[in-house]
Tab-separated table of C-alpha atoms in Angstrom:
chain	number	residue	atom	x	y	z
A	7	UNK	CA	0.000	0.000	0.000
A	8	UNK	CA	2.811	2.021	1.166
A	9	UNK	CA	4.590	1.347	-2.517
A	10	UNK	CA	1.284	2.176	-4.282
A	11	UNK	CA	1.073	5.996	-2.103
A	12	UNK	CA	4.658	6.304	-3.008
A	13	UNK	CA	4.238	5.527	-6.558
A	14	UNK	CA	0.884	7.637	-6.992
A	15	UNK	CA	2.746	10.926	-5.361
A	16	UNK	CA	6.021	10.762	-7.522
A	17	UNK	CA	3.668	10.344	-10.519
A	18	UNK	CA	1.735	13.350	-9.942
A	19	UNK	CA	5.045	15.398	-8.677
A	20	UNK	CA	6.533	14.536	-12.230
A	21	UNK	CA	3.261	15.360	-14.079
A	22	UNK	CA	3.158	18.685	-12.200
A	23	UNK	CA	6.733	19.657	-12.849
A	24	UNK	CA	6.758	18.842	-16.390
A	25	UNK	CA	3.365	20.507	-17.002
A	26	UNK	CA	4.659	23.425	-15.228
A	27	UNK	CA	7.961	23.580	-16.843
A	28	UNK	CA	6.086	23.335	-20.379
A	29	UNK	CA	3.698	26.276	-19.331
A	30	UNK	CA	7.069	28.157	-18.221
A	31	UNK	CA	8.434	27.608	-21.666
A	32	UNK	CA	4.900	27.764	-23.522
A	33	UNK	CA	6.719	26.354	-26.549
A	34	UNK	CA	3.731	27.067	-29.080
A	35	UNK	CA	3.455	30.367	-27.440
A	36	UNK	CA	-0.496	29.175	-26.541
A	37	UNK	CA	-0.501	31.876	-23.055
A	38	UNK	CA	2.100	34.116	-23.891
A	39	UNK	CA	4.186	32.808	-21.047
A	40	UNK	CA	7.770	33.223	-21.535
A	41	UNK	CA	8.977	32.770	-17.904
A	42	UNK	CA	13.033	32.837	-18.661
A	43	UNK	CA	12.714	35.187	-21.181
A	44	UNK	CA	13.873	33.231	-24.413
A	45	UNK	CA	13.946	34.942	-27.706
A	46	UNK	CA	12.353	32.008	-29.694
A	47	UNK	CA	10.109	29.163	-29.155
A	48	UNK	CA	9.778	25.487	-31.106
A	49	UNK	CA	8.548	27.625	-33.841
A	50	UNK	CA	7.838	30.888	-35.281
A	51	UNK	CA	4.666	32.728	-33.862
A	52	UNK	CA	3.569	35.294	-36.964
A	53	UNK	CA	0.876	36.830	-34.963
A	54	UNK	CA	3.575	38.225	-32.327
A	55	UNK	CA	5.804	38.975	-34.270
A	56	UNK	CA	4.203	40.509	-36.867
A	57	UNK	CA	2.242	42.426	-34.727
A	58	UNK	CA	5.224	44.232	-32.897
A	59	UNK	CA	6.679	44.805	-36.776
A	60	UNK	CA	3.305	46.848	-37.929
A	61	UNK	CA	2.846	48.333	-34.421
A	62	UNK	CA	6.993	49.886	-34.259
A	63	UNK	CA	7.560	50.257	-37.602
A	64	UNK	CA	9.048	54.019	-39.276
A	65	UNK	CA	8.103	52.607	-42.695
A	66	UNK	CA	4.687	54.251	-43.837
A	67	UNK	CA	3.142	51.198	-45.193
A	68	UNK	CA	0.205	51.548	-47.696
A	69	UNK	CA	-0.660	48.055	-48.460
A	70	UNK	CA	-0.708	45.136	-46.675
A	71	UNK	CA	-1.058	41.251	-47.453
A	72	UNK	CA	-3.306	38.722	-45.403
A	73	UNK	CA	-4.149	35.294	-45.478
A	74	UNK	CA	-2.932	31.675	-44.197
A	75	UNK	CA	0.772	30.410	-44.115
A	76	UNK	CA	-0.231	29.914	-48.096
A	77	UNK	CA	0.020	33.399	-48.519
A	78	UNK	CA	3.433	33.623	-46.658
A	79	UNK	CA	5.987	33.453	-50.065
A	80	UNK	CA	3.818	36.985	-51.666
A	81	UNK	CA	7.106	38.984	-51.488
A	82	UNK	CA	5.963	42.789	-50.691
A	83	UNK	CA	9.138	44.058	-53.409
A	84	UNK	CA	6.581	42.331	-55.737
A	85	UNK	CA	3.909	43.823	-54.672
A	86	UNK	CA	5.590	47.438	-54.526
A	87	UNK	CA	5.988	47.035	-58.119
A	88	UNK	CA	3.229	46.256	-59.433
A	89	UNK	CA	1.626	48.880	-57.304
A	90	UNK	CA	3.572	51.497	-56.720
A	91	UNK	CA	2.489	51.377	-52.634
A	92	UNK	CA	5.015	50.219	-49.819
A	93	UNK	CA	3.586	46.729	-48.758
A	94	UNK	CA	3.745	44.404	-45.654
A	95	UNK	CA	3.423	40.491	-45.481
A	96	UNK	CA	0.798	40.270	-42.755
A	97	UNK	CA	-0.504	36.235	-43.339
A	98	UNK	CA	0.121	34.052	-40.753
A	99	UNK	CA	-0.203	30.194	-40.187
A	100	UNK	CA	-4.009	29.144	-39.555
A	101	UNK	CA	-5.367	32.722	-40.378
A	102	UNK	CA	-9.081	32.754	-40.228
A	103	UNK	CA	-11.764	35.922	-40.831
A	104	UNK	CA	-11.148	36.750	-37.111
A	105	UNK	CA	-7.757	37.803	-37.565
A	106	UNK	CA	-8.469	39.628	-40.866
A	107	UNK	CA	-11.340	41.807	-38.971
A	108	UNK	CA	-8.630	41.916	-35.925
A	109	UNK	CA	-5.487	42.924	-38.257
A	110	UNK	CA	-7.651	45.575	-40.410
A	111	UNK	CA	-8.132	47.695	-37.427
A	112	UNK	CA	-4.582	47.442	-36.311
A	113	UNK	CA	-3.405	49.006	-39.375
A	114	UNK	CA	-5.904	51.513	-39.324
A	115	UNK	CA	-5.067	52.756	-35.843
A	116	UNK	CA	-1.334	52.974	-37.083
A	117	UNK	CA	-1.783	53.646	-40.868
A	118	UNK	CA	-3.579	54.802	-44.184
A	119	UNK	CA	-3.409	51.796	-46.138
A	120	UNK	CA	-4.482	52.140	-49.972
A	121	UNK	CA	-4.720	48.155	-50.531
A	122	UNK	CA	-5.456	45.055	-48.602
A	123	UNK	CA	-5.080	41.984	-50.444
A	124	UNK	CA	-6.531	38.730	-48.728
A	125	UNK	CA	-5.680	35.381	-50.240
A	126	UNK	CA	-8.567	33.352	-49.125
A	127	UNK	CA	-8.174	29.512	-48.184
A	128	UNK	CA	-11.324	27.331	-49.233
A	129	UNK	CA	-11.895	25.724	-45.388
A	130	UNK	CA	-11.653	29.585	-44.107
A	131	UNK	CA	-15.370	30.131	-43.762
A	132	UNK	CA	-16.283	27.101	-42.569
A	133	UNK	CA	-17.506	26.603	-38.589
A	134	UNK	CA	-15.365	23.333	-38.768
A	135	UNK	CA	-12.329	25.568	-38.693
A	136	UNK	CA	-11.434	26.420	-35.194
A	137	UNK	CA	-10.114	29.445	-34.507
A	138	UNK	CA	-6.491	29.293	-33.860
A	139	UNK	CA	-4.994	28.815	-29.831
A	140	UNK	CA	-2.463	31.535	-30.959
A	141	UNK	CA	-4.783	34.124	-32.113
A	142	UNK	CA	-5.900	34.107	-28.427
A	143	UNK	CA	-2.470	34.469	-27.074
A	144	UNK	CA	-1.610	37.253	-29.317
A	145	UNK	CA	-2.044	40.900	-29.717
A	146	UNK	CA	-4.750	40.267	-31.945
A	147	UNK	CA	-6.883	39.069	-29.943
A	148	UNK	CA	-7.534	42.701	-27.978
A	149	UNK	CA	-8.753	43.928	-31.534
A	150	UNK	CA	-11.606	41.321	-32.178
A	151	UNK	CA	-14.344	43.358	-30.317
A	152	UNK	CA	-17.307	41.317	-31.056
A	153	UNK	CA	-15.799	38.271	-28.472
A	154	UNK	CA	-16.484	39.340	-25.006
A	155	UNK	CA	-12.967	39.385	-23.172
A	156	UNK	CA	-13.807	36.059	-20.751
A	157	UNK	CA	-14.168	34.291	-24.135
A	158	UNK	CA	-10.709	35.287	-25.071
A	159	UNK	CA	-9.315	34.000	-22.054
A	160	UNK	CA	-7.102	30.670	-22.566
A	161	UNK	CA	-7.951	27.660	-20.133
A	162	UNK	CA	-4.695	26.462	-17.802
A	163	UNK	CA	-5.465	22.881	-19.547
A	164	UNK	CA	-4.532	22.597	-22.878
A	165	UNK	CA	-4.490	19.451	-24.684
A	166	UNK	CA	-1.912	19.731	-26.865
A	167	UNK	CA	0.282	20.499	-24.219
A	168	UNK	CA	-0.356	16.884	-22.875
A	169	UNK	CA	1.463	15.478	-25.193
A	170	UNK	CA	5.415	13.617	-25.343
A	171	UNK	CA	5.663	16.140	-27.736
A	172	UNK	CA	5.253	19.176	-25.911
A	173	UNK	CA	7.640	17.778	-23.616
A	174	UNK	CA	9.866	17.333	-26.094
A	175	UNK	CA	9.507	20.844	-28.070
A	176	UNK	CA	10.299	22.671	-24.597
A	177	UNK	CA	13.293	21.091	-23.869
A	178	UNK	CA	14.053	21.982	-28.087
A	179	UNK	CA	13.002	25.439	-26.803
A	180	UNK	CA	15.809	25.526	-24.123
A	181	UNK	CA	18.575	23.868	-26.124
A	182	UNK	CA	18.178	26.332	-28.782
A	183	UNK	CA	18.170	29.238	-26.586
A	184	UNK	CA	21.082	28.168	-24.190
A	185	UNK	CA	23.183	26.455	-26.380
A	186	UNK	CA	22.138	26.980	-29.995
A	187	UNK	CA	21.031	29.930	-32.494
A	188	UNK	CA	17.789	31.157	-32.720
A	189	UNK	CA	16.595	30.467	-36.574
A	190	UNK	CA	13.324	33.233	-37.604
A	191	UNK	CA	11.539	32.509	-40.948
A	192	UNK	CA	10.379	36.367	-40.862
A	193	UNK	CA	12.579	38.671	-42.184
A	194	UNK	CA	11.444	43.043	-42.857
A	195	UNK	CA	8.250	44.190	-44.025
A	196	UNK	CA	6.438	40.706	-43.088
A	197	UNK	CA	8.532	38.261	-45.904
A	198	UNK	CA	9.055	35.176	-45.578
A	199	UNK	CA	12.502	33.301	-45.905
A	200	UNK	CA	13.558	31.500	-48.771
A	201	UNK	CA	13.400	27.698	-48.213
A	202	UNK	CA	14.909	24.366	-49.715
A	203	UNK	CA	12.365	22.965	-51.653
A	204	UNK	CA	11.514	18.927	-51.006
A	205	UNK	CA	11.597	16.262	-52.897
A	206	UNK	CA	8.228	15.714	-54.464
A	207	UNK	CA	4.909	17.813	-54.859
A	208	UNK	CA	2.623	16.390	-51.959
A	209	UNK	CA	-1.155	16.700	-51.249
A	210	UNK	CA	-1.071	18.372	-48.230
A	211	UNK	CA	-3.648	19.989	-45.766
A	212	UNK	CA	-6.691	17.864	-47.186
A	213	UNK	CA	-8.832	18.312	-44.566
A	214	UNK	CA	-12.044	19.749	-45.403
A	215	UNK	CA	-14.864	18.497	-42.829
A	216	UNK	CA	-18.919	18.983	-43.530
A	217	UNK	CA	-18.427	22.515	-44.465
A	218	UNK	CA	-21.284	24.754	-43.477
A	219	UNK	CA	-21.220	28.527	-43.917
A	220	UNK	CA	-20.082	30.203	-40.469
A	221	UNK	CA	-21.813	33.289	-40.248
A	222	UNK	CA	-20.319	34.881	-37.177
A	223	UNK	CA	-17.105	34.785	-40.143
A	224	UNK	CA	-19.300	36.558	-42.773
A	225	UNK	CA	-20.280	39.365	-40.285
A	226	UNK	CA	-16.716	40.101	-40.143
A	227	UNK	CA	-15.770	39.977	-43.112
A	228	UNK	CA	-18.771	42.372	-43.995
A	229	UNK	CA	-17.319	44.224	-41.223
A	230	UNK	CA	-13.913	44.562	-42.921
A	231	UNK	CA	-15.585	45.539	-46.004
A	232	UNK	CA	-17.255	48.482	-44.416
A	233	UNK	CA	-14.028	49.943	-42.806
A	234	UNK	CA	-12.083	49.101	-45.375
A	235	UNK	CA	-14.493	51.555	-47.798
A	236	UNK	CA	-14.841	54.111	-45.240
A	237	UNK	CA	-11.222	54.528	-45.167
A	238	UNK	CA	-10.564	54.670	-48.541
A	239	UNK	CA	-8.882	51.162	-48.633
A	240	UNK	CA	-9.294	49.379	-51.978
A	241	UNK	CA	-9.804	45.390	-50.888
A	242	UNK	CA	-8.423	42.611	-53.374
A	243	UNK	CA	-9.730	39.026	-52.425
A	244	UNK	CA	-8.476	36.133	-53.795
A	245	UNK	CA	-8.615	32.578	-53.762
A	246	UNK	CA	-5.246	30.546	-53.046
A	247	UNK	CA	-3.806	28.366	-55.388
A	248	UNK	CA	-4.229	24.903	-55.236
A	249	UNK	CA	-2.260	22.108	-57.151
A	250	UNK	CA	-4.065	20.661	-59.752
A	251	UNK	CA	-4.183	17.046	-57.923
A	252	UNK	CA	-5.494	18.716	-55.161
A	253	UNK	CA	-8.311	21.085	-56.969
A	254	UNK	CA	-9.258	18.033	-58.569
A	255	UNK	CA	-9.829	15.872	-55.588
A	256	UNK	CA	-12.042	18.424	-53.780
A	257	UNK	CA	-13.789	19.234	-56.946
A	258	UNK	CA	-14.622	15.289	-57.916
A	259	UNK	CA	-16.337	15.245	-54.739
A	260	UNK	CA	-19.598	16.420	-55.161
A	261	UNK	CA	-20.677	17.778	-51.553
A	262	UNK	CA	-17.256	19.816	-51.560
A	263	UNK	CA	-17.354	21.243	-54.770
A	264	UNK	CA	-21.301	22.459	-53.843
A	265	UNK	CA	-19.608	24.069	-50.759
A	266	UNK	CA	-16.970	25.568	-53.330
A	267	UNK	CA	-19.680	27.116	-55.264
A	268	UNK	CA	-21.185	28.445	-51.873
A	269	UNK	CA	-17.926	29.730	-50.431
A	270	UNK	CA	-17.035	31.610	-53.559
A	271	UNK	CA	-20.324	32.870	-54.246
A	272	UNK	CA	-20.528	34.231	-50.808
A	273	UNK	CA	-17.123	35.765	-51.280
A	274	UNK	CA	-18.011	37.596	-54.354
A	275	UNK	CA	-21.609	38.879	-52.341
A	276	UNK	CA	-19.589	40.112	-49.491
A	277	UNK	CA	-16.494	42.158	-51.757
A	278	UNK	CA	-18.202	42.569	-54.758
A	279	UNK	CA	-15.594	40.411	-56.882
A	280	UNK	CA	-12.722	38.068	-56.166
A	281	UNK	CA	-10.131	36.607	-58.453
A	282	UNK	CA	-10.462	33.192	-58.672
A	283	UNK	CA	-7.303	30.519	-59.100
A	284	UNK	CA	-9.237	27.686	-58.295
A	285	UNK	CA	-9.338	26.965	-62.091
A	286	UNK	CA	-8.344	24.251	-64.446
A	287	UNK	CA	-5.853	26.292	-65.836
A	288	UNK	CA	-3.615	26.064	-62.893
A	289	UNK	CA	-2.443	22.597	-64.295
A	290	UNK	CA	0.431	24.106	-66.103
A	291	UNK	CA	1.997	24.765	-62.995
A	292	UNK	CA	1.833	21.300	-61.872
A	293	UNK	CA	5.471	21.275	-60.316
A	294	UNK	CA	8.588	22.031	-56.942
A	295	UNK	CA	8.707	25.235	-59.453
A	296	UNK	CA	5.466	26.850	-58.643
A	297	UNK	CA	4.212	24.469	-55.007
A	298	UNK	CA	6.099	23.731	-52.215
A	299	UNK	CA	3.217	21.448	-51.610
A	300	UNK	CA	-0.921	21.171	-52.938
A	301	UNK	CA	-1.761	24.666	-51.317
A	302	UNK	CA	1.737	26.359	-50.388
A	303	UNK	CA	2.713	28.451	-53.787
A	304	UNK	CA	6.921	29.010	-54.024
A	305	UNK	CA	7.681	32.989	-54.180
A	306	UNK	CA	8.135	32.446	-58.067
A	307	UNK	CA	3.978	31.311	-58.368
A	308	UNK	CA	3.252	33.658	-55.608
A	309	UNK	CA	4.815	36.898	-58.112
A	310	UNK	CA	3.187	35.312	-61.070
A	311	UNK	CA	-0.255	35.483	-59.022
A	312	UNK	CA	0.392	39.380	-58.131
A	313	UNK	CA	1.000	39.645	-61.941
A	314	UNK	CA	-2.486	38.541	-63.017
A	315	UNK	CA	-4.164	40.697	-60.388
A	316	UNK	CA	-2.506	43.971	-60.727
A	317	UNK	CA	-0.416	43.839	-63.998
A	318	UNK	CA	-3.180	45.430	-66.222
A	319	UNK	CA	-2.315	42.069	-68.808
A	320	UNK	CA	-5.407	39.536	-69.369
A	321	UNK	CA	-5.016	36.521	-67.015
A	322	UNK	CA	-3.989	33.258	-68.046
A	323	UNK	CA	-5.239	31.469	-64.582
A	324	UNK	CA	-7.490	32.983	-62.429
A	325	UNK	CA	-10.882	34.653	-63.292
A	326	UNK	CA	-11.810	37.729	-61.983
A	327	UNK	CA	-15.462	36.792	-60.815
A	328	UNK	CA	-17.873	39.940	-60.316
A	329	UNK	CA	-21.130	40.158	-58.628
């Protein structure tokens, strides 16, 4: 019995301290903890630190870029010169409608943007989509004033800090911070570092689940819309390239490509018109060259995009879709 006590208090001591240790390290940056004061977690947190770039920057920015990680490779020297407008990268990994709304009125409390641009993911306006831990541990999250503020609080218990490895990421966390060299995928105005491309074009991020229309997500996207005109801000929506393999996989479904139709459709209600590159003619760009993987465009595909939107030339992907 004695043995079993033992046992049953060193097992919950353990628990405790690692639990607490990976709360002191928050390695996915989930609370905003950062006890010991490291300068970089298991991985890069775009919200933060894009955040703190738009809130202290001296550049006068007067366009900015939004959407998921699949928007990360738009480089904003692109986008300067097609435009004419000083640009910053604002997309960040799992972006949904609540940190468009949330990001719009960040700039606008700092600048007087001329151009948005949102690269719209298809699973974006769907309830199934939950809204990111790390949009609630952010910045961000102080700027999304529909939500009362005890619904933006973060429970103690998370679960994927339960896991072997969250253990493992914090002690990752420490290494590189004590012993190692902190590695940042962000570099100025919100760009995203140049990668080594893999070895074969994967479907990736094939997740779509019983989509159904999350209103709460059009509201603020009609939201955005409505600030965006009374400030003079011209908003360009599109949707993100997909591989071919992958377009055709969610479009040979029949249920997904109705909720296609819907999501774009309800797109093109809310903003009037959105180019579309969820086309057939994306085949041609069926390689490493163009994808890193079946929605993550290379920074060569993500130019050639910008250049169909705002070179003036007729398109020979997307379709610009009007109400």
């Amino acid at each position: 019995m004695r043995f079993i006590l033992s046992f049953a208090l060193a097992s919950v001591l353990l628990s405790s301290t690692l639990y607490g240790l990976i709360l002191a390290v928050d390695p996915y940056n989930k609370f905003g903890y950062n006890l010991f004061n490291f300068e970089t977690k298991a991985v890069d947190f775009a919200r933060q630190n894009k955040y703190i770039q738009v809130e202290h920057s001296k550049k006068d920015y007067t366009a900015f870029i939004m959407g998921t990680s699949s928007a990360h490779r738009y480089e904003t020297k692109e986008l300067n010169r097609l435009t004419g407008l000083v640009s910053y990268n604002y997309s960040t990994q799992s972006a949904t409608p609540e940190d468009y709304i949330a990001m719009t009125r960040h700039i606008l409390t700092k600048y007087k943007p001329k151009l948005i641009m949102i690269a719209f993911g298809f699973e974006e306006l769907s309830t199934t989509t939950k809204t990111d831990d790390m949009f609630y541990s952010s910045p961000l999250k102080n700027f999304l004033n529909e939500v009362p503020a005890e619904e933006l609080k973060t429970d103690l218990f998370n679960n994927s800090y339960l896991t072997l490895e969250a253990i493992a990421d914090s002690f990752k966390v420490i290494w590189v911070n004590v012993f190692g060299k902190a590695l940042h995928s962000y570099l100025e105005d919100g760009d995203h570092i140049i990668e080594p491309l893999p070895k074969t074009l994967k479907i990736s991020q094939f997740g779509y689940i019983n989509f159904e229309l999350d209103y709460k997500r059009i509201g603020y996207l009609k939201t955005l819309k409505d600030l965006c005109d009374k400030n003079g801000v011209k908003v360009v929506v599109f949707t993100s390239p997909l591989s071919i393999e992958h377009l055709n996989k969610m479009m040979s479904d029949e249920k997904l490509s109705k909720a296609h139709e819907l999501y774009l459709s309800t797109l093109v209600d809310i903003f009037g018109e959105v180019w579309d590159f969820h086309r057939s003619e994306i085949a041609t760009f069926n390689s490493l060259q163009y994808f890193r993987d079946s929605n993550h465009p290379t920074h060569e595909f993500s130019t050639i995009i910008m250049e169909e939107m705002f070179s003036g030339q007729p398109p020979k992907i997307g379709k610009l879709v009007k109400k």
